[in-house]
Amino acid sequence: MDKMLCLGFESTAHTFSCAVVEKKDHRGRILSDVRRIYRPPEGQGIHPREASRHHIECSSEVLAECLKEANLTIKDIDIISYAAGPGLGPCLRVAGVIARTISSYYKIPIYPVNHAIGHIELGKLLTGANDPLVLLVSGGHTMLAAFKGKKWRIFGETLDITLGQLLDQFGRSLGFASPCGKKIEDLALQSENYVELPYLVKGNDVSFSGLLSATKKISKNVADACYSLQETAFAMIGEATERALSFTEKRELLVVGGVAANKRLSGMLEKICTRQEAAFYVSPIQYAGDCGSQIAWTGLLESTVKNGAKMSDTFVRQSWRLDTVEINY
Ligand code: AMP
Ligand code: MG
């Protein structure tokens, strides 16, 4: 098969990103991936309207940089893809409008992509995982998924806030700038004093909101609080992951999403994999969080079974669960 080039757009939440990925047979190669991240004022969360303004303002610069880095012009691009959901409405619409405009003006086929599937597909490409149990831990997701019968099936998820939100909301309560995961990871390394916190796994689902409230109450000693928060939350995730590995009998675990960058989480999960005789894969840090490459690569996979979407099917969906998407490639 000839080589194909896809220009992918991501703007589901805090990140605006454009990337060009090349597909040759089954192999994918990232030619460029440019991002700008909206940073809310210290102590505050994402304001969807402010984030969307950020994305609009930086979009043409990011696109130009992305094409320049790949040494291409728009006319070289074979297909376009964009993250159509799930995410924040005003943010999602930025990539949606840009992708649709370029697609219709230059007559390039367009592919709406599910953001969560983007995380998973790029993780598989970059690690070589073949049929993994996937742990997706990010700002927008906390779930365990495995592929069966054309769909990613969920084997556990959060009942309230995500793991990324837990870390970010705790960090913001201390006045840190969001996202706070890395700062909490660094602070946690300064303590080994575990303060008991609520641990809640229901069936194979986790609940973090009580843990968030309780951690705020012990935040006088910041390092102890960060350490105890990580130990508790990651142990909960570990328990659910180990049970899902055992139940699904998958021989691989793949961790994707922004929180996959956390070394303590990886360390715990790696031990679980050794015990369950499963191979452990984690997305490279640079591509763990939201980025255009996730969307571009998934667009290329979709293009092997579809000829692009009709313009009337290129809108965005704030809620779009990955287990509702039928996958035929
Ligand atoms: P995403 O939504 O996939 O872009 O992931 C963003 C989330 O990843 C935010 O909640 C961050 O706080 C979190 N994150 C990024 N780096 C780390 C880290 N080293 N440890 C824990 N969480 C992290
Ligand atoms: Mg994400």
PDB file of N, CA and C and ligand atoms in Angstrom, residues 115 119 138 290, ligand 2:
ATOM      1  N   HIS A 115     -11.530  10.687  21.209  1.00  0.00           N
ATOM      2  CA  HIS A 115     -10.290  11.074  21.891  1.00  0.00           C
ATOM      3  C   HIS A 115      -9.681   9.914  22.709  1.00  0.00           C
ATOM      4  N   HIS A 119      -5.901   8.006  22.409  1.00  0.00           N
ATOM      5  CA  HIS A 119      -4.899   7.687  23.438  1.00  0.00           C
ATOM      6  C   HIS A 119      -4.457   6.230  23.296  1.00  0.00           C
ATOM      7  N   SER A 138      -6.262   9.940  32.875  1.00  0.00           N
ATOM      8  CA  SER A 138      -5.969  11.277  32.368  1.00  0.00           C
ATOM      9  C   SER A 138      -6.844  12.287  33.088  1.00  0.00           C
ATOM     10  N   ASP A 290      -2.577  14.532  26.059  1.00  0.00           N
ATOM     11  CA  ASP A 290      -3.310  14.829  24.826  1.00  0.00           C
ATOM     12  C   ASP A 290      -2.388  15.397  23.743  1.00  0.00           C
TER      13      ASP A 290
HETATM   14 MG    MG B   2      -6.838  12.947  27.229  1.00  0.00          MG
END
